[in-house]
Short mmCIF file of N, CA and C and ligand atoms in Angstrom, two decimals:
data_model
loop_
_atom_site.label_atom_id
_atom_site.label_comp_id
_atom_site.label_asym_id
_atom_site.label_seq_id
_atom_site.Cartn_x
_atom_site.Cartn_y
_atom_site.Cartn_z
N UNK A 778 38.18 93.79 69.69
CA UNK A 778 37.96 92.62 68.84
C UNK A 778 38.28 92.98 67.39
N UNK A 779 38.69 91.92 66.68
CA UNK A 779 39.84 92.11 65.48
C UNK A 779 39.53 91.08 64.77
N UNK A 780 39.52 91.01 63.57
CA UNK A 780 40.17 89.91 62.62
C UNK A 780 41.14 89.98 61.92
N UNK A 781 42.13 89.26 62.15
CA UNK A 781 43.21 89.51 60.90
C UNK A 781 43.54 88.71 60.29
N UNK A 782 44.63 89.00 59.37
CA UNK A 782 45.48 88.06 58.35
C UNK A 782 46.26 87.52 58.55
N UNK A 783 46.72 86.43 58.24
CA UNK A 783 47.67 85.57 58.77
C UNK A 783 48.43 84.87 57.41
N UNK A 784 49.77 84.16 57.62
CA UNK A 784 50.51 83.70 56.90
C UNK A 784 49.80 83.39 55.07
N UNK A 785 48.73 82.98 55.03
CA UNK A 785 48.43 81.80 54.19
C UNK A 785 48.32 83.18 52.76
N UNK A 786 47.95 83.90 53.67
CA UNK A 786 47.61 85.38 52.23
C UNK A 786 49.20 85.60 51.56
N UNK A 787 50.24 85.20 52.17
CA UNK A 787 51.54 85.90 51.71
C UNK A 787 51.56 85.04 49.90
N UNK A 788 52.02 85.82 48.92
CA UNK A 788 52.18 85.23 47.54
C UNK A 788 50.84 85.37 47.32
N UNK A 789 50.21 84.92 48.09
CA UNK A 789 48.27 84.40 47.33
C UNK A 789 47.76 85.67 47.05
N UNK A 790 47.59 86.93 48.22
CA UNK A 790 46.80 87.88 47.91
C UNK A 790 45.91 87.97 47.06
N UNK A 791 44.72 86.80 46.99
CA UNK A 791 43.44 86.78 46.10
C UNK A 791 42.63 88.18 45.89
N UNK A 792 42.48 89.00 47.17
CA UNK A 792 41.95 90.31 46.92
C UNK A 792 40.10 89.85 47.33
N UNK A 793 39.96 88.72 47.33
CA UNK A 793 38.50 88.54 47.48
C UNK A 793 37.69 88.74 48.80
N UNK A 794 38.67 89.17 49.83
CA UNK A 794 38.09 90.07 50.97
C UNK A 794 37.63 91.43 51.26
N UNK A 795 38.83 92.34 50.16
CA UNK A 795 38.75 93.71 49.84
C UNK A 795 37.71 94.62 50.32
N UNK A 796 36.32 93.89 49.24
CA UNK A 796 35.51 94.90 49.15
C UNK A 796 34.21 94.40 49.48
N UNK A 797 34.08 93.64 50.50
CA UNK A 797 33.06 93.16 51.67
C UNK A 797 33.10 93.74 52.79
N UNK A 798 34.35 94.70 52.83
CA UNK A 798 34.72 95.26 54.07
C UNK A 798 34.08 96.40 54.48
N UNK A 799 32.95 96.88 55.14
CA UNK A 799 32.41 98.06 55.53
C UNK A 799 33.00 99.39 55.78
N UNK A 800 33.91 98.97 56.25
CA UNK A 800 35.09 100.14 57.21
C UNK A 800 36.68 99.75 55.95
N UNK A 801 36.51 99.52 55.03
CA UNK A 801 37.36 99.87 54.44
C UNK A 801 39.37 99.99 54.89
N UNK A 802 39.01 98.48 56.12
CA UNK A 802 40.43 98.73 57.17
C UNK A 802 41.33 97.98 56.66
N UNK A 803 41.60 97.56 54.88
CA UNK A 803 42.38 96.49 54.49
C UNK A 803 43.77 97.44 54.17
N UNK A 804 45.20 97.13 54.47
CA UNK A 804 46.13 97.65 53.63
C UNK A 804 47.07 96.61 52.76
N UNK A 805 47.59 97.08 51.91
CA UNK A 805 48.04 96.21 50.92
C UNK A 805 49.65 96.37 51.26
N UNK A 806 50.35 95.62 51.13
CA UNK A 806 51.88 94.81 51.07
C UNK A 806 52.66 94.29 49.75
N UNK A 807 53.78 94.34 49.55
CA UNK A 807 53.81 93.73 48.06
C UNK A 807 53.96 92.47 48.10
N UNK A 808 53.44 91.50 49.57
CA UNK A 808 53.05 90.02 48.63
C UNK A 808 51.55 89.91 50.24
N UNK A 809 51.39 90.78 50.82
CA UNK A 809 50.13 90.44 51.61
C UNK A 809 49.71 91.70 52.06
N UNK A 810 48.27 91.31 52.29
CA UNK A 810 47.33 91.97 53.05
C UNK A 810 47.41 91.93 54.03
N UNK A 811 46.92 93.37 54.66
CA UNK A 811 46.27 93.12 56.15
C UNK A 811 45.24 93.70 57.04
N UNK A 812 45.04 94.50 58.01
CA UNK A 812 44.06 94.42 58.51
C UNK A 812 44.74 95.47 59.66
N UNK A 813 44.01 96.77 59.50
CA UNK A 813 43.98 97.60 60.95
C UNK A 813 43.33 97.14 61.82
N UNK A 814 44.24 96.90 62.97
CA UNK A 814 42.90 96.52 63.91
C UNK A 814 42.23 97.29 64.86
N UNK A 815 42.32 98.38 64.99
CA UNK A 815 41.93 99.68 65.48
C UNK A 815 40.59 100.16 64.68
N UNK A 816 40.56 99.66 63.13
CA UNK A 816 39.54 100.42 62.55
C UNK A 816 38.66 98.93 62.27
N UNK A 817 39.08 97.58 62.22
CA UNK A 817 37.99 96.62 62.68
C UNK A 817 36.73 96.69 63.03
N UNK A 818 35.93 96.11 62.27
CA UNK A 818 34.66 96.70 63.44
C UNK A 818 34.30 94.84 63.93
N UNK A 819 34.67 94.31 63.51
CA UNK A 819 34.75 92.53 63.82
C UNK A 819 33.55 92.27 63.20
N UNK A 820 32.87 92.31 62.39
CA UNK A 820 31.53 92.07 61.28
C UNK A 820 31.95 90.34 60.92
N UNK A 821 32.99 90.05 60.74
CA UNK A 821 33.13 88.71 60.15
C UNK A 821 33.33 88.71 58.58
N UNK A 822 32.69 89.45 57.62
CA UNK A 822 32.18 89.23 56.60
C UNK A 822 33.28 88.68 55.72
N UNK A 823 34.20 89.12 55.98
CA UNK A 823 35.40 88.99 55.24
C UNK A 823 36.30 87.64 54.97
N UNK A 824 35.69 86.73 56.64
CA UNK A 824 36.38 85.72 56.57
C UNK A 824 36.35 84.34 55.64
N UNK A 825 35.00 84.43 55.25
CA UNK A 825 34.60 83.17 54.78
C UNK A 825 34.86 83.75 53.05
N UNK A 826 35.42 84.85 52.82
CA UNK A 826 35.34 85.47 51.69
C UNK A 826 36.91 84.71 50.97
N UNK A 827 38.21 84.30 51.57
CA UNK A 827 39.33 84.35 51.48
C UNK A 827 39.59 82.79 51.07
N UNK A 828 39.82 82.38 49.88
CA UNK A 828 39.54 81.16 49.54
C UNK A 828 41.29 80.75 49.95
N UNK A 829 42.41 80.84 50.76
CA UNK A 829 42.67 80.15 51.66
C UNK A 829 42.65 79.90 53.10
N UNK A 830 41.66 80.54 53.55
CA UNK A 830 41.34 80.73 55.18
C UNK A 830 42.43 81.37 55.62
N UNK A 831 43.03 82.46 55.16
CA UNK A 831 44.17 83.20 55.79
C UNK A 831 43.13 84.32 56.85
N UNK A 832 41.95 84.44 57.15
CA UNK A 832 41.66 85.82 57.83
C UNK A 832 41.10 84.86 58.94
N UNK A 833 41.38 85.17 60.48
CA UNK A 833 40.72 84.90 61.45
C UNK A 833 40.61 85.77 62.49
N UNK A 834 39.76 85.30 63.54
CA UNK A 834 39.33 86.20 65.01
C UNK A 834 40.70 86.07 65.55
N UNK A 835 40.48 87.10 66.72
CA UNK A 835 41.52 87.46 67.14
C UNK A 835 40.94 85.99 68.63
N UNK A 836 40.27 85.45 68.64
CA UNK A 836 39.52 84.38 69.33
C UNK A 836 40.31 83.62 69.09
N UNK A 837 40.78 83.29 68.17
CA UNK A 837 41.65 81.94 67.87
C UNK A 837 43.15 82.29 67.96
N UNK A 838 43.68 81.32 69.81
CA UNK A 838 44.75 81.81 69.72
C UNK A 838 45.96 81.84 68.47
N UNK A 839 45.55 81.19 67.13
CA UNK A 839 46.70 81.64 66.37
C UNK A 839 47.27 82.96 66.00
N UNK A 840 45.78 83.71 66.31
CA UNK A 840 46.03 85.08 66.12
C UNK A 840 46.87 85.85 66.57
N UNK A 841 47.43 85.50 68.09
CA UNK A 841 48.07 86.09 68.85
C UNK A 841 49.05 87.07 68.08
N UNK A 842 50.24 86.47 67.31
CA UNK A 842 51.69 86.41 67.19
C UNK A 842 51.26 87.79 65.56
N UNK A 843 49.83 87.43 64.72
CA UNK A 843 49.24 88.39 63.60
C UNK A 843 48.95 89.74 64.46
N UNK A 844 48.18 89.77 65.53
CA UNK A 844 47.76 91.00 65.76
C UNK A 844 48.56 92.57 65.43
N UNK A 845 49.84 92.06 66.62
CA UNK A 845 50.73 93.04 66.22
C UNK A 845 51.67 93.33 64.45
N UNK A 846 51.69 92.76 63.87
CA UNK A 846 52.22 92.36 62.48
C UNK A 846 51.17 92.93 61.70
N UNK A 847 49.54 92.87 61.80
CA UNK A 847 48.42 93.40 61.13
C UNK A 847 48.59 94.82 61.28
N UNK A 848 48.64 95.03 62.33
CA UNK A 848 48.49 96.79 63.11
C UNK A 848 49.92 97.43 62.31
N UNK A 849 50.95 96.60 62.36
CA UNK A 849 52.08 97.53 62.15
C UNK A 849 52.24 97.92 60.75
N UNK A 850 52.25 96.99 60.14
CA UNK A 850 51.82 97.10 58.47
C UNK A 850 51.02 98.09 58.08
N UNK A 851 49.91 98.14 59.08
CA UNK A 851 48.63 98.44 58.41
C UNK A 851 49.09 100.14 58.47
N UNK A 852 49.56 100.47 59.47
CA UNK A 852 50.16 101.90 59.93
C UNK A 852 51.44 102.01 58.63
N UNK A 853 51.43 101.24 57.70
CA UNK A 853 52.65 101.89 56.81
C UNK A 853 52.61 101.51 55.53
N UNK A 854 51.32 100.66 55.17
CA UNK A 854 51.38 100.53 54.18
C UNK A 854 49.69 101.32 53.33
N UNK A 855 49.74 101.23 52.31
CA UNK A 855 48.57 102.08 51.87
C UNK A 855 47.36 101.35 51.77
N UNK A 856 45.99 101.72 52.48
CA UNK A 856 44.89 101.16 52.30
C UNK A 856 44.32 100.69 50.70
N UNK A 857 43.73 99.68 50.61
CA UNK A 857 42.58 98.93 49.49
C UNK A 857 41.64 98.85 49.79
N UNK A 858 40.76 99.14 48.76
CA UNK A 858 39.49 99.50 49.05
C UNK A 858 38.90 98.44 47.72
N UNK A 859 39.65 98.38 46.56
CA UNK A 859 39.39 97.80 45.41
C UNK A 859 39.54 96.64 45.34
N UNK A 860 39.34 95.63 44.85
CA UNK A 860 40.68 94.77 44.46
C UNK A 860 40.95 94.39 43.34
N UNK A 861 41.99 94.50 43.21
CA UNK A 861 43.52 94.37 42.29
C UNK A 861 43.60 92.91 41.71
N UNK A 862 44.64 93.08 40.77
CA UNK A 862 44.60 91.83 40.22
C UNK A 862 45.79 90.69 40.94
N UNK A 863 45.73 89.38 41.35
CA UNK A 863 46.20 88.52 42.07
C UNK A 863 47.51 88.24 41.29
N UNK A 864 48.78 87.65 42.56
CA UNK A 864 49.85 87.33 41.06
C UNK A 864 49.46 86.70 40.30
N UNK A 865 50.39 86.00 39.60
CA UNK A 865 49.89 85.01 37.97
C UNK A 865 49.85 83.93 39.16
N UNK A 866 50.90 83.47 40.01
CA UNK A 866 51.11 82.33 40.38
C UNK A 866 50.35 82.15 41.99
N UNK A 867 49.53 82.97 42.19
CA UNK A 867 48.93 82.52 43.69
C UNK A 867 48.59 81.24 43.58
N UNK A 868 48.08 80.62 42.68
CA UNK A 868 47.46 79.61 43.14
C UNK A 868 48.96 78.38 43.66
N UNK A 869 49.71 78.84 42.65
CA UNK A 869 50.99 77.79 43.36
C UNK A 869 51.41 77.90 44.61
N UNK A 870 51.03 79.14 45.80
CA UNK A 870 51.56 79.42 47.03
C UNK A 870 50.02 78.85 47.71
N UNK A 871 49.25 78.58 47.25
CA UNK A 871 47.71 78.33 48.19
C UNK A 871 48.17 77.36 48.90
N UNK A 872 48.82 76.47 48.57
CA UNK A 872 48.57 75.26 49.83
C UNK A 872 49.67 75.39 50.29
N UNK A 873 51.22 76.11 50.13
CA UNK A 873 52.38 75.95 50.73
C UNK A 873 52.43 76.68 52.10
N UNK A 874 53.10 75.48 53.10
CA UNK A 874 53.13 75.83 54.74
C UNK A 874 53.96 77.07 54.90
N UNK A 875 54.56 77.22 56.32
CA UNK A 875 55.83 78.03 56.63
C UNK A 875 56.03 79.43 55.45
N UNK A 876 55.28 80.16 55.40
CA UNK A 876 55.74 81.13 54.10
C UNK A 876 55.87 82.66 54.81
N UNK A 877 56.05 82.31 55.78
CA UNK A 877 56.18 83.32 57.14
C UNK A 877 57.21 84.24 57.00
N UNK A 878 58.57 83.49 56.53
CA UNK A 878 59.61 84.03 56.43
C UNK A 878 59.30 85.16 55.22
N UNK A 879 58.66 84.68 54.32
CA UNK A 879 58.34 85.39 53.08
C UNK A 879 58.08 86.72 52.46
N UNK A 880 57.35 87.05 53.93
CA UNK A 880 56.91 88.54 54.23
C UNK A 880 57.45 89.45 54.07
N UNK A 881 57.06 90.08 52.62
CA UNK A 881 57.82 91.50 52.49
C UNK A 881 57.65 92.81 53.17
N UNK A 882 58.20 93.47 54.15
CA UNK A 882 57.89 94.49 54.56
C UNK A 882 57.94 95.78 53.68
N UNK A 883 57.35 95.88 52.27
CA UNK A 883 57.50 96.24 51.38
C UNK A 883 55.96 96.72 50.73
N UNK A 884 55.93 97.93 50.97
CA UNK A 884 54.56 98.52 50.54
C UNK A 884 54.04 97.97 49.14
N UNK A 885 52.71 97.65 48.58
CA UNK A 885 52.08 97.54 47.53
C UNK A 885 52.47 98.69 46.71
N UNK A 886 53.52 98.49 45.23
CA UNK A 886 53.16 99.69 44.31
C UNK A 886 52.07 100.26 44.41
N UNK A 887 52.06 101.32 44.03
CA UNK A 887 51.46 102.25 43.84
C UNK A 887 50.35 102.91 42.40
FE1 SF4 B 470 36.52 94.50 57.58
FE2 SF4 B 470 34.67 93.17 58.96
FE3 SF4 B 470 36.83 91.88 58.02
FE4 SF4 B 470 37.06 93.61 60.04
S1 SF4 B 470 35.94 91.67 60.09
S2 SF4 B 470 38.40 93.47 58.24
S3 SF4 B 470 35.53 95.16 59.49
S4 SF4 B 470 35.22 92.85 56.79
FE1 F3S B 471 44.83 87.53 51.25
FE2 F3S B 471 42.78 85.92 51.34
FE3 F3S B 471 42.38 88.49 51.20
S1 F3S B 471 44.66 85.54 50.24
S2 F3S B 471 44.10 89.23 50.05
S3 F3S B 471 43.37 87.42 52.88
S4 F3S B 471 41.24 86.92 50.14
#
């Protein structure tokens, strides 16, 4: 059992899940977050934390297609423990659909 991230974090990366996280299983992307799901402990805490509902159970089949995409990232990009400051413009990507394509497979500077 897992929660992960899904589309809605790409551009937004608010960071306001970060550091609710017990197990410390968030890694950073240079336009999203995500979520080991191996080191998950499924607590929840995180979800209601993400002011665009980008984090869900692995319960809800949308999750399906995130699981693997969470895990793979998470294996290559560098863990957050902090959080960082959001772009200037997240709030202009909060409500935009389809941003799927968007996804940088591109580690968080450093
Ligand atoms: Fe961390 Fe809990 Fe969220 Fe899993 S569900 S990422 S353990 S805060
Ligand atoms: Fe992304 Fe939401 Fe966390 S936008 S960084 S999943 S608070």
């Amino acid at each position: 059992m897992t929660y992960v991230v899904t589309d809605g974090c790409i551009n937004c990366k608010y960071q306001d899940c970060i550091e609710v996280c017990p197990v410390d299983c968030f890694y950073e992307g240079e336009n999203m977050i995500v979520i080991n799901t191996e080191e998950c402990i499924d607590c929840a805490v995180c979800e209601p934390e993400c002011p665009v509902d980008a984090i869900i159970p692995d319960t809800d089949p949308a999750a399906a297609k995130w699981i693997p995409i969470n895990q793979k990232y998470a294996e290559k990009w560098p863990n957050i423990a902090e959080k960082g400051t959001p772009p200037s413009d997240a709030d202009e990507w909060a409500e935009k659909e389809g941003k799927f394509e968007l996804l940088s497979e591109k580690p968080a500077d450093s």
